[in-house]
Amino acid sequence: MFLSIDQVGKTFNGKGGDGFEVFSGIDLNIEENQFVSLLGPSGCGKSTLLSMVAGLEDVTSGAIRLEGEEIKKAGPDRGMVFQQPSLFPWLNVKENVLFPLKGHRSKKEAEERVDRFLQMVHLSRFKENYTHELSGGMQQRVAIARALAMDPKVLLMDEPFGALDEQTRHILHEELMKIWQETQKTILFVTHSIQEAIKLSDRVVVMGTRPGRIIADFAVDLPRPRKRDDERVIDLERKVMDLLEGEINKVLKEELHHEASY
């Protein structure tokens, strides 16, 4: 299996030795070139799981492997795109994308890769601009180009379009699909949006909370581009929403019970 998450658990240790278990026993296998979305309510651990695949968070139990090699730290074989672009404001667009390549590629090869990916995200004519001169959507495209420039085996995306307006999200959805089809990268994508997950993904993995766990794994075997008024899309949205409503209601009941105990 290309990317395997095998019986993985995560516990954060608190003061006094108390621990908070985010999840345990997570099993997930992802094939090469797949686009997989993690979907679930706040607190289910989807962003934590993504950070563990990136090597930014330690695994408490189990193992995560990429092409058979256990992941224990961050590496260039995994590119990360966050909700906020995290760009360097003192560097221009080209320099931001070039930054992670320094020392890993020859100057000529690095600049060729930067030019290629800036062209792919339609920012070639803005390469001399600084990030504060760009819109939020353009900044996120710079972040995607920077992640792709390292030629990672897996692209990890943590709600990358969550802070953008609907029109900009729609445009970036279309661009991300073109990039994915052209590069054939494996993408693991975290989102709160059912519509976004179904529109983009080959699979939608639904996580529940308290305890965090995988409660469903839907194959989205529908031709692209996908339209929201397609009956098959509507039917899948309904199935996913039914699952999530149960999880959200469970959390609300627990919180109301907790408040009532005070």
Tab-separated table of C-alpha atoms in Angstrom:
chain	number	residue	atom	x	y	z
A	1	MET	CA	0.000	0.000	0.000
A	2	PHE	CA	1.274	3.465	-0.904
A	3	LEU	CA	0.229	5.278	2.316
A	4	SER	CA	-0.872	3.190	5.278
A	5	ILE	CA	-2.204	4.349	8.638
A	6	ASP	CA	-2.161	1.260	10.839
A	7	GLN	CA	-3.891	1.188	14.239
A	8	VAL	CA	-2.772	4.755	14.918
A	9	GLY	CA	-3.597	6.534	18.152
A	10	LYS	CA	-2.854	9.982	19.519
A	11	THR	CA	-2.923	11.163	23.127
A	12	PHE	CA	-1.930	14.618	24.322
A	13	ASN	CA	-0.428	14.605	27.812
A	14	GLY	CA	-1.763	17.258	30.141
A	15	LYS	CA	-0.567	18.654	33.429
A	16	GLY	CA	-0.406	16.232	36.329
A	17	GLY	CA	-0.014	13.266	34.011
A	18	ASP	CA	-3.576	13.432	32.722
A	19	GLY	CA	-3.902	12.613	29.040
A	20	PHE	CA	-6.470	13.515	26.432
A	21	GLU	CA	-7.028	10.778	23.857
A	22	VAL	CA	-7.797	12.287	20.463
A	23	PHE	CA	-8.312	8.929	18.784
A	24	SER	CA	-7.054	5.345	18.742
A	25	GLY	CA	-7.069	2.434	16.342
A	26	ILE	CA	-7.272	4.508	13.160
A	27	ASP	CA	-6.837	2.324	10.060
A	28	LEU	CA	-6.679	3.912	6.627
A	29	ASN	CA	-4.985	2.814	3.403
A	30	ILE	CA	-4.556	5.213	0.491
A	31	GLU	CA	-3.454	4.246	-2.993
A	32	GLU	CA	-1.013	6.220	-5.103
A	33	ASN	CA	-2.574	9.111	-7.074
A	34	GLN	CA	-5.800	9.022	-5.015
A	35	PHE	CA	-7.528	12.184	-3.820
A	36	VAL	CA	-8.902	11.417	-0.354
A	37	SER	CA	-10.796	13.859	1.871
A	38	LEU	CA	-11.067	13.627	5.660
A	39	LEU	CA	-14.398	15.011	6.792
A	40	GLY	CA	-15.814	15.328	10.294
A	41	PRO	CA	-16.924	17.609	13.117
A	42	SER	CA	-14.505	19.758	15.110
A	43	GLY	CA	-12.597	17.688	17.636
A	44	CYS	CA	-12.583	14.416	15.697
A	45	GLY	CA	-8.830	14.649	15.081
A	46	LYS	CA	-8.683	15.000	11.302
A	47	SER	CA	-6.152	17.872	11.336
A	48	THR	CA	-4.110	16.071	13.999
A	49	LEU	CA	-4.038	12.956	11.824
A	50	LEU	CA	-2.891	15.041	8.851
A	51	SER	CA	-0.096	16.562	10.964
A	52	MET	CA	0.985	13.062	11.972
A	53	VAL	CA	1.212	12.015	8.316
A	54	ALA	CA	3.287	15.167	7.732
A	55	GLY	CA	5.578	14.180	10.599
A	56	LEU	CA	4.757	17.338	12.547
A	57	GLU	CA	3.052	15.399	15.363
A	58	ASP	CA	4.336	12.229	17.020
A	59	VAL	CA	2.370	8.996	16.825
A	60	THR	CA	1.334	7.722	20.264
A	61	SER	CA	0.542	4.195	19.060
A	62	GLY	CA	0.513	2.321	15.764
A	63	ALA	CA	2.459	3.395	12.695
A	64	ILE	CA	2.119	5.501	9.552
A	65	ARG	CA	4.080	4.309	6.515
A	66	LEU	CA	4.750	5.814	3.115
A	67	GLU	CA	5.813	3.207	0.567
A	68	GLY	CA	6.670	0.897	3.445
A	69	GLU	CA	8.877	3.397	5.298
A	70	GLU	CA	7.624	4.454	8.722
A	71	ILE	CA	7.078	8.200	9.086
A	72	LYS	CA	8.802	9.584	12.165
A	73	LYS	CA	9.566	13.169	11.139
A	74	ALA	CA	8.824	15.764	8.476
A	75	GLY	CA	10.385	15.234	5.070
A	76	PRO	CA	10.383	16.548	1.489
A	77	ASP	CA	8.336	13.542	0.335
A	78	ARG	CA	5.304	15.194	1.967
A	79	GLY	CA	4.194	18.725	1.079
A	80	MET	CA	1.879	20.612	3.454
A	81	VAL	CA	-0.611	23.372	2.638
A	82	PHE	CA	-2.303	25.025	5.633
A	83	GLN	CA	-5.513	27.068	5.896
A	84	GLN	CA	-3.367	30.197	6.188
A	85	PRO	CA	-0.656	30.329	3.497
A	86	SER	CA	2.267	30.958	5.945
A	87	LEU	CA	4.319	32.794	3.353
A	88	PHE	CA	7.401	34.910	4.063
A	89	PRO	CA	6.311	38.564	3.720
A	90	TRP	CA	9.879	39.792	3.095
A	91	LEU	CA	10.202	37.559	0.016
A	92	ASN	CA	8.448	38.000	-3.305
A	93	VAL	CA	6.323	35.254	-4.892
A	94	LYS	CA	9.173	33.625	-6.797
A	95	GLU	CA	11.467	33.703	-3.760
A	96	ASN	CA	8.765	32.126	-1.562
A	97	VAL	CA	8.351	29.185	-3.941
A	98	LEU	CA	12.123	28.902	-4.400
A	99	PHE	CA	12.908	28.934	-0.664
A	100	PRO	CA	12.439	25.192	0.165
A	101	LEU	CA	14.452	24.171	-2.915
A	102	LYS	CA	17.654	25.884	-1.826
A	103	GLY	CA	20.330	23.288	-1.154
A	104	HIS	CA	18.211	20.508	-2.647
A	105	ARG	CA	18.389	21.413	-6.342
A	106	SER	CA	20.819	23.167	-8.636
A	107	LYS	CA	19.992	26.833	-9.173
A	108	LYS	CA	18.958	26.203	-12.772
A	109	GLU	CA	16.741	23.221	-11.934
A	110	ALA	CA	15.181	25.043	-8.966
A	111	GLU	CA	14.280	28.091	-11.046
A	112	GLU	CA	12.859	25.911	-13.812
A	113	ARG	CA	10.637	24.127	-11.276
A	114	VAL	CA	9.502	27.436	-9.778
A	115	ASP	CA	8.614	28.813	-13.200
A	116	ARG	CA	6.712	25.628	-14.054
A	117	PHE	CA	4.556	25.630	-10.956
A	118	LEU	CA	3.926	29.374	-10.950
A	119	GLN	CA	2.675	28.922	-14.497
A	120	MET	CA	0.519	26.001	-13.346
A	121	VAL	CA	-1.190	28.158	-10.697
A	122	HIS	CA	-1.428	31.137	-13.104
A	123	LEU	CA	0.874	33.442	-11.151
A	124	SER	CA	3.801	33.837	-13.542
A	125	ARG	CA	3.163	37.543	-14.088
A	126	PHE	CA	3.034	38.135	-10.319
A	127	LYS	CA	6.350	36.442	-9.483
A	128	GLU	CA	8.045	39.728	-8.539
A	129	ASN	CA	5.143	40.824	-6.304
A	130	TYR	CA	5.236	40.603	-2.521
A	131	THR	CA	2.586	38.578	-0.699
A	132	HIS	CA	0.809	41.602	0.803
A	133	GLU	CA	0.051	42.719	-2.756
A	134	LEU	CA	-1.908	39.513	-3.466
A	135	SER	CA	-5.459	38.447	-2.639
A	136	GLY	CA	-6.081	35.567	-0.230
A	137	GLY	CA	-6.771	33.190	-3.091
A	138	MET	CA	-3.566	34.180	-4.871
A	139	GLN	CA	-1.567	33.716	-1.673
A	140	GLN	CA	-2.967	30.209	-1.316
A	141	ARG	CA	-1.961	29.448	-4.901
A	142	VAL	CA	1.598	30.510	-3.999
A	143	ALA	CA	1.493	28.089	-1.054
A	144	ILE	CA	0.318	25.263	-3.337
A	145	ALA	CA	3.075	26.037	-5.864
A	146	ARG	CA	5.657	26.047	-3.060
A	147	ALA	CA	4.484	22.635	-1.809
A	148	LEU	CA	4.485	21.155	-5.319
A	149	ALA	CA	7.907	22.554	-6.199
A	150	MET	CA	9.532	20.065	-3.803
A	151	ASP	CA	7.974	17.249	-5.873
A	152	PRO	CA	6.443	15.493	-2.839
A	153	LYS	CA	4.947	12.027	-3.080
A	154	VAL	CA	1.942	13.195	-1.038
A	155	LEU	CA	0.291	16.612	-0.883
A	156	LEU	CA	-1.340	17.263	2.503
A	157	MET	CA	-3.942	20.033	2.594
A	158	ASP	CA	-5.500	21.246	5.858
A	159	GLU	CA	-8.677	23.198	5.002
A	160	PRO	CA	-6.737	25.215	2.414
A	161	PHE	CA	-9.810	27.064	1.127
A	162	GLY	CA	-11.691	27.435	4.422
A	163	ALA	CA	-10.928	31.151	4.839
A	164	LEU	CA	-11.860	32.122	1.269
A	165	ASP	CA	-15.133	33.407	-0.147
A	166	GLU	CA	-17.345	31.021	-2.116
A	167	GLN	CA	-16.457	32.391	-5.555
A	168	THR	CA	-12.708	32.153	-4.895
A	169	ARG	CA	-13.133	28.631	-3.492
A	170	HIS	CA	-14.928	27.564	-6.660
A	171	ILE	CA	-12.108	28.908	-8.839
A	172	LEU	CA	-9.436	27.192	-6.724
A	173	HIS	CA	-11.381	23.922	-6.767
A	174	GLU	CA	-11.176	23.938	-10.541
A	175	GLU	CA	-7.478	24.816	-10.495
A	176	LEU	CA	-6.683	22.145	-7.902
A	177	MET	CA	-8.426	19.522	-10.041
A	178	LYS	CA	-6.329	20.520	-13.062
A	179	ILE	CA	-3.130	20.432	-10.978
A	180	TRP	CA	-3.997	17.027	-9.527
A	181	GLN	CA	-4.790	15.570	-12.941
A	182	GLU	CA	-1.568	16.966	-14.403
A	183	THR	CA	0.793	16.020	-11.548
A	184	GLN	CA	-0.973	12.802	-10.440
A	185	LYS	CA	-0.031	13.510	-6.830
A	186	THR	CA	-1.612	11.630	-3.956
A	187	ILE	CA	-3.663	14.183	-1.995
A	188	LEU	CA	-4.971	13.904	1.568
A	189	PHE	CA	-7.348	16.815	2.101
A	190	VAL	CA	-9.018	17.967	5.338
A	191	THR	CA	-12.300	19.873	5.102
A	192	HIS	CA	-15.481	20.689	7.020
A	193	SER	CA	-17.473	20.998	3.793
A	194	ILE	CA	-19.420	17.991	2.518
A	195	GLN	CA	-19.889	19.661	-0.877
A	196	GLU	CA	-16.174	20.386	-1.205
A	197	ALA	CA	-15.213	16.820	-0.279
A	198	ILE	CA	-17.606	15.236	-2.773
A	199	LYS	CA	-16.717	17.678	-5.534
A	200	LEU	CA	-12.981	17.009	-5.327
A	201	SER	CA	-12.390	13.514	-4.020
A	202	ASP	CA	-12.097	9.896	-5.085
A	203	ARG	CA	-12.950	8.931	-1.505
A	204	VAL	CA	-14.591	10.723	1.399
A	205	VAL	CA	-13.498	9.365	4.776
A	206	VAL	CA	-15.902	10.438	7.529
A	207	MET	CA	-14.583	10.698	11.074
A	208	GLY	CA	-16.641	10.663	14.247
A	209	THR	CA	-15.706	12.227	17.552
A	210	ARG	CA	-15.567	11.317	21.244
A	211	PRO	CA	-13.864	9.016	20.588
A	212	GLY	CA	-12.278	10.054	17.300
A	213	ARG	CA	-12.606	7.251	14.769
A	214	ILE	CA	-13.446	6.484	11.164
A	215	ILE	CA	-17.171	5.819	10.799
A	216	ALA	CA	-17.467	5.601	6.996
A	217	ASP	CA	-15.399	5.522	3.817
A	218	PHE	CA	-17.351	6.517	0.705
A	219	ALA	CA	-16.030	5.898	-2.802
A	220	VAL	CA	-17.034	8.816	-5.041
A	221	ASP	CA	-17.245	6.994	-8.357
A	222	LEU	CA	-18.707	9.890	-10.324
A	223	PRO	CA	-17.347	11.589	-13.452
A	224	ARG	CA	-15.719	15.000	-13.133
A	225	PRO	CA	-16.634	17.835	-13.184
A	226	ARG	CA	-19.358	17.151	-10.629
A	227	LYS	CA	-22.468	19.281	-10.461
A	228	ARG	CA	-24.304	20.027	-7.217
A	229	ASP	CA	-27.693	19.371	-8.838
A	230	ASP	CA	-26.661	15.855	-9.948
A	231	GLU	CA	-28.983	13.384	-8.190
A	232	ARG	CA	-26.051	11.096	-7.398
A	233	VAL	CA	-24.178	13.948	-5.731
A	234	ILE	CA	-27.280	14.959	-3.753
A	235	ASP	CA	-27.827	11.366	-2.607
A	236	LEU	CA	-24.221	11.048	-1.387
A	237	GLU	CA	-24.412	14.424	0.382
A	238	ARG	CA	-27.518	13.198	2.200
A	239	LYS	CA	-25.827	9.977	3.335
A	240	VAL	CA	-22.777	11.840	4.645
A	241	MET	CA	-24.913	14.500	6.346
A	242	ASP	CA	-26.985	11.855	8.125
A	243	LEU	CA	-23.811	10.400	9.620
A	244	LEU	CA	-22.412	13.779	10.629
A	245	GLU	CA	-25.678	14.958	12.190
A	246	GLY	CA	-25.544	12.012	14.556
A	247	GLU	CA	-21.998	12.891	15.602
A	248	ILE	CA	-22.739	16.598	15.990
A	249	ASN	CA	-25.855	15.905	18.070
A	250	LYS	CA	-23.852	13.599	20.318
A	251	VAL	CA	-21.297	16.355	20.969
A	252	LEU	CA	-24.036	18.934	21.670
A	253	LYS	CA	-25.758	16.618	24.162
A	254	GLU	CA	-22.468	15.982	25.975
A	255	GLU	CA	-21.735	19.709	26.173
A	256	LEU	CA	-25.248	20.526	27.428
A	257	HIS	CA	-24.969	17.783	30.049
A	258	HIS	CA	-21.573	19.133	31.117
A	259	GLU	CA	-22.930	22.679	31.463
A	260	ALA	CA	-25.948	21.460	33.422
A	261	SER	CA	-23.679	19.711	35.940
A	262	TYR	CA	-22.210	23.052	37.072
